[in-house]
mmCIF file of C-alpha atoms in Angstrom:
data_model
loop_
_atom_site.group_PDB
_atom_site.id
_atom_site.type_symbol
_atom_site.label_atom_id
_atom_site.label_comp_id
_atom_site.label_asym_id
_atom_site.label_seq_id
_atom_site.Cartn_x
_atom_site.Cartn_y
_atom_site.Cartn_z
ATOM 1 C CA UNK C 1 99.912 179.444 90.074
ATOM 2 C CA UNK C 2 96.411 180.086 88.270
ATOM 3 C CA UNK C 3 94.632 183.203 88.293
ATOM 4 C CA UNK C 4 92.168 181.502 91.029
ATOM 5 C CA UNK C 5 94.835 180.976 93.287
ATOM 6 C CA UNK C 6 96.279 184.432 93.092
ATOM 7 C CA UNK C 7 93.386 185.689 94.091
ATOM 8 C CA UNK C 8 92.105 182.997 96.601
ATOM 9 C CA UNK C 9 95.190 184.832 98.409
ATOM 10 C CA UNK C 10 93.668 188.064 98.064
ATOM 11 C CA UNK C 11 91.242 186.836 100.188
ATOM 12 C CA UNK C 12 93.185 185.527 103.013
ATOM 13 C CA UNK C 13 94.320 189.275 103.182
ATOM 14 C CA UNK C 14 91.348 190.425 103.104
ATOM 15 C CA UNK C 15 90.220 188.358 106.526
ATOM 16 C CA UNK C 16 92.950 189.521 108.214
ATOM 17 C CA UNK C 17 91.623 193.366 107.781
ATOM 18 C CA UNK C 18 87.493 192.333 107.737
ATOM 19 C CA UNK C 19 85.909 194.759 110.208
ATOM 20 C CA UNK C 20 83.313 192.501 111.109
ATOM 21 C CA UNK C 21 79.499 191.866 109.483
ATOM 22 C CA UNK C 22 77.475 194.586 108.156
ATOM 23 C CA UNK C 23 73.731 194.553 108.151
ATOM 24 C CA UNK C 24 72.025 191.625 105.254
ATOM 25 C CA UNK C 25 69.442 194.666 104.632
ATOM 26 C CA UNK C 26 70.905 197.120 102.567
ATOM 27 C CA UNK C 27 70.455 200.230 104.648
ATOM 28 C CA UNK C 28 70.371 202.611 101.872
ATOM 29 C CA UNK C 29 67.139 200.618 100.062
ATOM 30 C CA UNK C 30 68.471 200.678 96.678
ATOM 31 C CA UNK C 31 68.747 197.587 94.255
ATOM 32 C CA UNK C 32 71.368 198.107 91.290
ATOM 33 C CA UNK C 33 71.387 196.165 88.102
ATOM 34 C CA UNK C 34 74.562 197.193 85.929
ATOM 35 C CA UNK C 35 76.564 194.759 83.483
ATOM 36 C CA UNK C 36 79.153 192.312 84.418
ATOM 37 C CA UNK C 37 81.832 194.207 82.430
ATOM 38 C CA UNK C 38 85.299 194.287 84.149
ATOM 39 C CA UNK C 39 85.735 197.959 83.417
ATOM 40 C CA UNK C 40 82.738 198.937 85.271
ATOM 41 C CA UNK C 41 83.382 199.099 89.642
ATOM 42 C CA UNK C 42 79.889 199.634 90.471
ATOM 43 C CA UNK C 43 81.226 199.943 94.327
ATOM 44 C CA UNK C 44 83.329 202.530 93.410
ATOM 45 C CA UNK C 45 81.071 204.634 91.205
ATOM 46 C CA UNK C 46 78.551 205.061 93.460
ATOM 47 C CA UNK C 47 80.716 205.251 96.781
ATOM 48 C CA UNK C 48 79.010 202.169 98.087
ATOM 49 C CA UNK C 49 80.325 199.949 100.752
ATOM 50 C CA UNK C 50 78.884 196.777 101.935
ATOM 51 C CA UNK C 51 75.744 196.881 103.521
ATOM 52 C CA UNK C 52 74.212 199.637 101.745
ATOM 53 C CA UNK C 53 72.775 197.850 98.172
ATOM 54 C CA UNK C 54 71.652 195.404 96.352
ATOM 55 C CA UNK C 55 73.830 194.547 93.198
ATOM 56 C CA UNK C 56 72.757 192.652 90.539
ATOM 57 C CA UNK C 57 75.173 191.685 87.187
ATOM 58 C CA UNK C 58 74.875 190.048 84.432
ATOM 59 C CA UNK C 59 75.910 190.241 80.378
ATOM 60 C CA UNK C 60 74.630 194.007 79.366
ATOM 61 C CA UNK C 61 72.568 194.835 82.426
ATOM 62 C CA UNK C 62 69.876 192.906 80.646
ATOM 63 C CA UNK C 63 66.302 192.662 82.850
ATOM 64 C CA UNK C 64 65.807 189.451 82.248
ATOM 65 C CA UNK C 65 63.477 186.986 84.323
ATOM 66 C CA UNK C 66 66.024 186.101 86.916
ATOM 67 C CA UNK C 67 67.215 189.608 87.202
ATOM 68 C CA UNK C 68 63.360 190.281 88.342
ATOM 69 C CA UNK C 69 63.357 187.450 90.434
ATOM 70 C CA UNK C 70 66.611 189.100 92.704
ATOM 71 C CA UNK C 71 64.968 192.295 92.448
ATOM 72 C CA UNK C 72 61.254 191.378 94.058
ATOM 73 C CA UNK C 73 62.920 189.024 96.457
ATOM 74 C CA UNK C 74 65.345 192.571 97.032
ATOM 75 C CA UNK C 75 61.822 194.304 97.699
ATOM 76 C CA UNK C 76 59.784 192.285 99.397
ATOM 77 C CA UNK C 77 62.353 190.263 101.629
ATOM 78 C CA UNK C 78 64.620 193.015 102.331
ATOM 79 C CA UNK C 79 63.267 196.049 101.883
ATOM 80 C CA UNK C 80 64.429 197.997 98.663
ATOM 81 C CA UNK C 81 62.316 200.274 96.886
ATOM 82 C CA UNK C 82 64.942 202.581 94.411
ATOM 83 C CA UNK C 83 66.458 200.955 91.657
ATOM 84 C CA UNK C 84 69.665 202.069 89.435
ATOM 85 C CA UNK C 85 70.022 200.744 85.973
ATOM 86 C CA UNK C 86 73.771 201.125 84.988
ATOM 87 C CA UNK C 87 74.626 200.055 81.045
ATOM 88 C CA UNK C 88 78.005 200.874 79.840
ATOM 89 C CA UNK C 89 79.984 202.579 76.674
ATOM 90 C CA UNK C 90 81.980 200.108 74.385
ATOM 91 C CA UNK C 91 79.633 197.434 75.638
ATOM 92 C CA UNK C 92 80.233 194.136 74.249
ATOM 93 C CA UNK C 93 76.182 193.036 73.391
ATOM 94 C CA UNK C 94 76.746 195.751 71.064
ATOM 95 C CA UNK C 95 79.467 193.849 69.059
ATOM 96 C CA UNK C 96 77.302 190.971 67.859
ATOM 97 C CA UNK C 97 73.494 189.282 67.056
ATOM 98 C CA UNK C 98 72.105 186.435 68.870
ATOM 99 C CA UNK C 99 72.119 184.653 65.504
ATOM 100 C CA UNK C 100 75.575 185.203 65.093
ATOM 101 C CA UNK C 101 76.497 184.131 68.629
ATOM 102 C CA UNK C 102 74.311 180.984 68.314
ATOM 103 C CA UNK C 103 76.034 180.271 65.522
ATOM 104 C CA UNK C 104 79.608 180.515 67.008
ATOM 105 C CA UNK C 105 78.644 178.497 70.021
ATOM 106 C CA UNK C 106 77.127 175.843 67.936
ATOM 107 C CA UNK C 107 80.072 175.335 65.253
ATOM 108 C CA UNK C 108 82.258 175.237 68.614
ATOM 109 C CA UNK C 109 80.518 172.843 70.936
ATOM 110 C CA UNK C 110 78.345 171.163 68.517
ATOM 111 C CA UNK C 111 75.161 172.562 70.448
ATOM 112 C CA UNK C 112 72.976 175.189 69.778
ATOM 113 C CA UNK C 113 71.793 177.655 72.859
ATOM 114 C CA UNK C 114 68.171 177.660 72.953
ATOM 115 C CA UNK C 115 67.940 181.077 74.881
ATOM 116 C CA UNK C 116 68.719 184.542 73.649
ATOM 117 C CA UNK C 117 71.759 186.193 74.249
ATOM 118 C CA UNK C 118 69.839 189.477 74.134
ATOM 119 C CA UNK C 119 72.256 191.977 71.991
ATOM 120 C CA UNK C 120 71.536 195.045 71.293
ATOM 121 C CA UNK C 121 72.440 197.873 69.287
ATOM 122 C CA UNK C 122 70.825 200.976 70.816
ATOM 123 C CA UNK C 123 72.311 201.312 74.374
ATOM 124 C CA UNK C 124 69.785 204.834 75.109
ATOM 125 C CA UNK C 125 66.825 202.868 73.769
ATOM 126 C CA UNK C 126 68.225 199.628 75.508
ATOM 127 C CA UNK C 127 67.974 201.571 79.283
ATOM 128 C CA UNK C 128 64.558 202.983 78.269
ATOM 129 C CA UNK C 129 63.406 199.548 77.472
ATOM 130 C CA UNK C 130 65.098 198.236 80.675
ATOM 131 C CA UNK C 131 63.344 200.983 82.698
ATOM 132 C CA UNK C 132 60.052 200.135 80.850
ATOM 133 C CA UNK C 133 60.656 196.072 81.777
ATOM 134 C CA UNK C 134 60.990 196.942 85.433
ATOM 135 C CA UNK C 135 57.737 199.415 85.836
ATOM 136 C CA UNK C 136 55.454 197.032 84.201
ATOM 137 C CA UNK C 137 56.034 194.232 86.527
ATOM 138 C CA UNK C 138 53.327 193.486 88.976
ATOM 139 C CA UNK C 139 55.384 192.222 91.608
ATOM 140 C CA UNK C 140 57.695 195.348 91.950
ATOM 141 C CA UNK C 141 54.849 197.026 93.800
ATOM 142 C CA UNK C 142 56.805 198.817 95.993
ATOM 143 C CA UNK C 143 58.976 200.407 93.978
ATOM 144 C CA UNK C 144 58.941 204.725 94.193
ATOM 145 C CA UNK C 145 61.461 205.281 91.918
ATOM 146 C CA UNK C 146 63.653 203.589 88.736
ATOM 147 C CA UNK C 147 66.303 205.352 86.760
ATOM 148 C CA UNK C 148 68.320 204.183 83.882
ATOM 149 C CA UNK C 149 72.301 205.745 83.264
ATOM 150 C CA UNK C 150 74.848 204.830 80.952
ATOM 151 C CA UNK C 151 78.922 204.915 82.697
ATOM 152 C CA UNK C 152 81.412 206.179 80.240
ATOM 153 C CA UNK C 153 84.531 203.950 80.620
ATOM 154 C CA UNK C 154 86.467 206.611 78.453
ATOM 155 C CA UNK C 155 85.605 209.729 80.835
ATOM 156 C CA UNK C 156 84.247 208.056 84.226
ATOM 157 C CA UNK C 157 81.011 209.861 83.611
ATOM 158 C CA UNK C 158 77.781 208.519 84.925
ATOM 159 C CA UNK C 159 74.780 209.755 82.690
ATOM 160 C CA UNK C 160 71.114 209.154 82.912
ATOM 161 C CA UNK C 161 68.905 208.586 80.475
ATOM 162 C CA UNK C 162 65.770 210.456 80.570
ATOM 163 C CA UNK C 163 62.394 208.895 79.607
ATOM 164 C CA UNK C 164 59.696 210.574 78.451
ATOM 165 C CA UNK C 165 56.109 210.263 80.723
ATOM 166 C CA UNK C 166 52.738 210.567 79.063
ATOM 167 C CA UNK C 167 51.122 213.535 79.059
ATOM 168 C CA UNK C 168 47.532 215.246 77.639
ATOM 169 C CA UNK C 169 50.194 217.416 75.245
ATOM 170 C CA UNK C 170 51.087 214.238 73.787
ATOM 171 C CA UNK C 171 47.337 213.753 72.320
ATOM 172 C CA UNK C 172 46.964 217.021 70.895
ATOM 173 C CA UNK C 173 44.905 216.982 67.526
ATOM 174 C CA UNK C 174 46.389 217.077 64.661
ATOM 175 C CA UNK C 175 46.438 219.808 62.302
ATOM 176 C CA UNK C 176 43.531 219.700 60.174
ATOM 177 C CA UNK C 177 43.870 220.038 56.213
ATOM 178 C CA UNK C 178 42.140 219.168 53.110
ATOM 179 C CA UNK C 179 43.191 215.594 53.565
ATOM 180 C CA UNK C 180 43.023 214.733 57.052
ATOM 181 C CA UNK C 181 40.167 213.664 59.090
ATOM 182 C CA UNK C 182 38.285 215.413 61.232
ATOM 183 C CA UNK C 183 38.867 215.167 64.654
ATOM 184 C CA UNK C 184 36.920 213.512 67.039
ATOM 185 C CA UNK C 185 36.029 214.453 70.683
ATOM 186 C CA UNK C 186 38.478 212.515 73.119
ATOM 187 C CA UNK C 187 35.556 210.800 74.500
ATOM 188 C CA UNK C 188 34.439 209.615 72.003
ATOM 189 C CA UNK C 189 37.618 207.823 70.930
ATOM 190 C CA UNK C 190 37.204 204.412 73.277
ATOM 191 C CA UNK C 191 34.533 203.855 71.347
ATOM 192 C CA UNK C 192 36.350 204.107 67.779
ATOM 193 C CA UNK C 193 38.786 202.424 68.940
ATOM 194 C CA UNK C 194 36.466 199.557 69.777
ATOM 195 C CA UNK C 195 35.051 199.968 66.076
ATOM 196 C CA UNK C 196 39.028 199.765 65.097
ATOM 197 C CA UNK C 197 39.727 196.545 66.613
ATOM 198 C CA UNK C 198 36.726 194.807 65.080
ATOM 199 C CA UNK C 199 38.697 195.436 61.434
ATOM 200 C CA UNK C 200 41.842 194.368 62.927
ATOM 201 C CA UNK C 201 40.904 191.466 64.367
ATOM 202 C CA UNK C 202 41.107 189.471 60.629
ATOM 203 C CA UNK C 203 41.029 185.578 60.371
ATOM 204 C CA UNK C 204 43.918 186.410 58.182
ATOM 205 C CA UNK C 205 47.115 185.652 60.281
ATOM 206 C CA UNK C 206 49.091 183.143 58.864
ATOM 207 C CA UNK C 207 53.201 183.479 59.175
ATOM 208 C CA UNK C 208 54.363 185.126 56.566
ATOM 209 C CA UNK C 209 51.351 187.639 55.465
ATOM 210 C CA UNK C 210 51.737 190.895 54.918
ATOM 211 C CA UNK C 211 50.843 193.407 57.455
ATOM 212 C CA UNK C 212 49.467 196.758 56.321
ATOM 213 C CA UNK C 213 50.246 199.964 58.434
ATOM 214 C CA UNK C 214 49.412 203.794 58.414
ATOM 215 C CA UNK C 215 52.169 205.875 58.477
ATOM 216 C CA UNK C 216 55.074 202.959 58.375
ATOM 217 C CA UNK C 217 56.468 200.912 55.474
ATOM 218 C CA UNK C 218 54.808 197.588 55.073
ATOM 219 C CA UNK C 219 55.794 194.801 57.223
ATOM 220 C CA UNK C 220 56.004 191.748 57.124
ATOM 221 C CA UNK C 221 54.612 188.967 59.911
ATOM 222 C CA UNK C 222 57.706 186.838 60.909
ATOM 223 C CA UNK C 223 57.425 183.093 60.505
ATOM 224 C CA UNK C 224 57.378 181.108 63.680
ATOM 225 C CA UNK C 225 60.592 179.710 62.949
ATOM 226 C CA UNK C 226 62.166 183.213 62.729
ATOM 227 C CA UNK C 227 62.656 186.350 64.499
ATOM 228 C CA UNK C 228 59.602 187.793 65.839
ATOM 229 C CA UNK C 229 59.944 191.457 65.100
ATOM 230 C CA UNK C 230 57.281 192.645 68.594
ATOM 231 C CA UNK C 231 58.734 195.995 68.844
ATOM 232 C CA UNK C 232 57.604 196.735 64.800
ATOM 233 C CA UNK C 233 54.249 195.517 64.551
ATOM 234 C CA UNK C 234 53.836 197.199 68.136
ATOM 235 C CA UNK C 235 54.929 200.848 67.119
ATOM 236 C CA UNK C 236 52.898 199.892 63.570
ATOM 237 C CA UNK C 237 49.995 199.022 64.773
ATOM 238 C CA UNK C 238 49.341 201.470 67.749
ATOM 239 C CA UNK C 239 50.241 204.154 65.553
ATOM 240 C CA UNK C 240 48.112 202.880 62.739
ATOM 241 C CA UNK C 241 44.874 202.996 65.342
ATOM 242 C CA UNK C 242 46.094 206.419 66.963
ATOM 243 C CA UNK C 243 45.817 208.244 63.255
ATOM 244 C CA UNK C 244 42.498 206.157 62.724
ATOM 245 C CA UNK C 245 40.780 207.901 65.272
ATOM 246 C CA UNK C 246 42.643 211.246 65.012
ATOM 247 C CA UNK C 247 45.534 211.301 67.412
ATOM 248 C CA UNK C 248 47.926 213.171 66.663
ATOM 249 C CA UNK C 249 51.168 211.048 68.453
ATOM 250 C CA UNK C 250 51.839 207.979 70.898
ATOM 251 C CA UNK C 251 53.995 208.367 73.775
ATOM 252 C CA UNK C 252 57.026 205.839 74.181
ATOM 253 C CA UNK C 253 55.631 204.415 77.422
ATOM 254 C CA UNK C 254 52.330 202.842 75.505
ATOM 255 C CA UNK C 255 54.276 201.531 73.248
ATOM 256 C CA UNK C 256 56.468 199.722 75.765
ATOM 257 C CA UNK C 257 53.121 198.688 77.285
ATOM 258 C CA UNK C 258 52.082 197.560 74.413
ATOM 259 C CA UNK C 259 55.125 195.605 73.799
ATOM 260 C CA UNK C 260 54.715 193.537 77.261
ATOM 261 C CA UNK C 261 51.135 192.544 76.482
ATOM 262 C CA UNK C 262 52.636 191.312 73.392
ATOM 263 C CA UNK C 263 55.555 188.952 75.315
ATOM 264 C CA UNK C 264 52.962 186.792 76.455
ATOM 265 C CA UNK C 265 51.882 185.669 72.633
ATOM 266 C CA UNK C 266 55.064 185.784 70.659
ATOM 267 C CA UNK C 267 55.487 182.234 69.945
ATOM 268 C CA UNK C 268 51.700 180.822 69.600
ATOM 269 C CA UNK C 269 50.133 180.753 66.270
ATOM 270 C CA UNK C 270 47.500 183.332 67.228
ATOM 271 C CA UNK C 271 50.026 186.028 68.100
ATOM 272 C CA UNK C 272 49.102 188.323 65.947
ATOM 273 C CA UNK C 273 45.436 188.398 66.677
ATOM 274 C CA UNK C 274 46.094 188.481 70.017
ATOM 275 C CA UNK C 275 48.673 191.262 69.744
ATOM 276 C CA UNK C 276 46.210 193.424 68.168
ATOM 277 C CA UNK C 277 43.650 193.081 71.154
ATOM 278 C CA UNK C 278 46.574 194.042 73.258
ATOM 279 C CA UNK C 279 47.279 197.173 70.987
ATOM 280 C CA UNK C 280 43.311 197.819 71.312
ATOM 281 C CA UNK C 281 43.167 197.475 75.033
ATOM 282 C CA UNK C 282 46.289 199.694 76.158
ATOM 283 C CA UNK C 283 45.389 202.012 74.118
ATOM 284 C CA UNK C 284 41.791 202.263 75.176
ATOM 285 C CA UNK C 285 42.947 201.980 78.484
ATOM 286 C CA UNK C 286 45.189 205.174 78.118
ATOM 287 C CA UNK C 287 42.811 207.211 76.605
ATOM 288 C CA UNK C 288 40.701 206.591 79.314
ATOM 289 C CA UNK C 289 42.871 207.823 82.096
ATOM 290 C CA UNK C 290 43.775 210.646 79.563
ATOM 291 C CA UNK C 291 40.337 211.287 79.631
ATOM 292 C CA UNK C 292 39.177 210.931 83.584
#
């Protein structure tokens, strides 16, 4: 008897006991994305029973493109507006790279995967990112709130991870010494960072060129062929224009911001010119609101 079987008569069981249908909009209006692990009863954890959420699995919780299909169909077609991010301890994506994975699968099947497995190393940083992937898309207008936890499978604890929002305190001016500049009024900063941009904006971009940034080590621009390190030159090159016209620290949610303007270009030649318009204009834009 396979596995399939066994639990094909599971099921029968189960139809004897089935109280009936329960309501195909979840009555509690919450969406949850968690990851497929075994070890992880997302039912169970959050004393859910059928009827009452959306779930949505997959390998690491990942927010991938399908995952915000389910969720703005989950919105707009039945009504959600919370959504639960659940990651894991001891999570698998954690236990290898996509090159290393690609490189299984091909020496196995004789194919190569052209998509991304999406591993990661950082599981805090990985929920921040998720939260940050799910607030910046336009069609998850009705969203009021998104939170990001990590499950313990050693303890059964349920943890969230707390993400830092903008605030004024976070563009305080810097210290002034004998070898900084002076600081500029924070209305006047739009308009340096204008100035800024022109500089960046180099015909210099071919693959492979070094990259200079204030206050990082130098980087270097990734080929098209290899791994396009977005994250990097974002956090370089918005912190390289923030000490340029005297502020004093970036919050994690521009750089995120950043980061998503910079998905669109990744893979065409002119990435890197048009990442640094991006840097320009969400930073701009920030300071702005800052500013109103």
């Amino acid at each position: 008897m396979s596995q399939t079987e066994m639990l094909l008569a599971n099921g029968e069981r189960y139809e004897r006991r089935f109280r009936g249908p329960a309501p195909g909009r979840p009555s509690l209006g919450v969406a949850v994305v968690a990851c497929m692990d075994a070890r992880m009863d997302v039912y169970a954890l959050l004393g859910l029973t059928p009827g009452e959420a959306h779930v949505v699995r997959n390998a690491g919780g990942v927010v991938t493109d399908d995952v915000l299909r389910s969720l703005t169909i989950s919105q707009h077609q039945l009504g959600t507006t919370e959504i639960m991010l659940i990651h894991h301890t001891q999570c698998g994506m954690q236990t290898f790279t996509d090159q290393e994975l690609k490189a299984k699968i091909a020496a196995e099947t004789g194919r190569r995967p052209q998509w991304s497995s999406m591993a990661f190393t950082d599981l805090d940083q990985h929920v921040r990112n998720s939260i940050a992937q799910v607030k910046a898309c336009p069609f998850l207008n009705r969203t009021r709130e998104v939170r990001g936890f990590v499950f313990d499978v050693d303890t059964g604890t349920l943890r969230e991870v707390r993400v830092e929002e903008p605030t004024l305190a976070g563009f305080a001016e810097p210290a002034r010494n004998a070898q900084s500049k002076p600081a500029r009024p924070l209305v006047a900063r739009p308009r340096a960072l204008r100035r800024q941009a022109k500089e960046l904006r180099s015909p210099a971009s071919r693959p492979g060129q070094r990259i200079p940034a204030v206050g990082h080590e130098t980087l270097r621009r990734p080929s098209l062929e290899g791994e396009v390190l977005g994250r990097t030159f974002a956090d370089a090159a918005v912190h390289s224009l923030a000490q340029d016209v005297g502020v004093a620290s970036v919050p994690r949610i521009l750089l995120n911001h950043v980061e998503e303007h910079l998905a669109d270009c990744r893979r065409a030649p002119i990435w890197p010119r048009k990442g640094r318009c991006a840097v320009e204009s969400a930073l701009v834009d920030h300071i702005d609101n800052e500013a109103a």
